Coordinates of C-alpha atoms in Angstrom, one line a residue:
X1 CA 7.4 3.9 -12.8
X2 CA 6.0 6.1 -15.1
X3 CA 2.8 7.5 -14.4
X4 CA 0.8 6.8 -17.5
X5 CA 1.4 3.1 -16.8
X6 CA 0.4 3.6 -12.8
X7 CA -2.8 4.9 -14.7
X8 CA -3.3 2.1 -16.8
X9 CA -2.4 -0.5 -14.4
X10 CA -5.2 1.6 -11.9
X11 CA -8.2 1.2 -15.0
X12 CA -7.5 -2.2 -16.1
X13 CA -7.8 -3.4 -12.4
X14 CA -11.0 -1.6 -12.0
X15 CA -12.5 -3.4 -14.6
X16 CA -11.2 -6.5 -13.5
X17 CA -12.4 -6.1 -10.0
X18 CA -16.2 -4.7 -11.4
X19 CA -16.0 -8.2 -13.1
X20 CA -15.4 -10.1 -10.5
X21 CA -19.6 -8.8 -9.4
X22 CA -20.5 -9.8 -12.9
X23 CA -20.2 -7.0 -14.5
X24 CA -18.1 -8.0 -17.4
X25 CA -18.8 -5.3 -20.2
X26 CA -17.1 -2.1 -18.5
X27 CA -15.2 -1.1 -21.3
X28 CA -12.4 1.6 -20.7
X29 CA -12.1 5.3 -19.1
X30 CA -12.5 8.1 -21.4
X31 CA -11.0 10.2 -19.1
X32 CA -9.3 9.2 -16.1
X33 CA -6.6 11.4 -13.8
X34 CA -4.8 11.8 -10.9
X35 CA -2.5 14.0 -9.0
X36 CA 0.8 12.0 -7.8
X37 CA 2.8 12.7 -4.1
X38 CA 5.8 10.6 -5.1
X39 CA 7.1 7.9 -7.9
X40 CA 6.1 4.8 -7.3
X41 CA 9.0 2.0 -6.8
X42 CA 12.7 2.1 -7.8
X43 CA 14.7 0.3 -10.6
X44 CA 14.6 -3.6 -9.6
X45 CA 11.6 -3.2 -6.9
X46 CA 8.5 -5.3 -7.1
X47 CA 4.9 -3.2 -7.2
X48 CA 1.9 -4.9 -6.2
X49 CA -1.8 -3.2 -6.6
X50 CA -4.8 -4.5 -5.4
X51 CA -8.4 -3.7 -6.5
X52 CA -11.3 -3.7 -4.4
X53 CA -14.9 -3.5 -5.2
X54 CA -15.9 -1.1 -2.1
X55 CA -19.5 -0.1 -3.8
X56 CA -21.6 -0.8 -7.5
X57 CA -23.5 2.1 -8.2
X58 CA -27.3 2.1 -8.9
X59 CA -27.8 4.7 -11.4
X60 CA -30.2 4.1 -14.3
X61 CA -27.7 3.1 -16.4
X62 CA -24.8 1.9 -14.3
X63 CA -23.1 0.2 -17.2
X64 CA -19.4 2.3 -18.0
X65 CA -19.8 2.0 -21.9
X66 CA -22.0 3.1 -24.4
X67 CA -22.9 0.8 -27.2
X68 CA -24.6 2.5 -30.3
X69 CA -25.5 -1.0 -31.8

């Protein structure tokens, strides 16, 4: 599996696990990376990812976008 897709999968289930603790605006990474150990999967196997919510930060602005409106 290509890794830009590993990556998006990872983002998109951040956001969906965030939302999950009300927090339904996160928007998207601006920059997001990772170093790889090994390709994920083969042709024909099944991947399954999980997202967890482990901690919310408490910043001053916690929110992960930025709205100029």
């Amino acid at each position: 599996v290509h890794g830009g897709l590993i990556m998006s999968l990872t983002d998109t289930l951040g956001s969906l696990a965030v939302a999950t603790k009300g927090q339904y605006m996160t928007g998207v990474s601006v920059d997001i990376g990772t170093s790889f150990v090994k390709p994920a999967g083969r042709v024909g196997e099944e991947l399954t990812a999980t997202a967890v919510v482990t901690a919310l930060g408490t910043a001053p602005h916690p929110r992960a976008y930025r709205s100029n409106s």
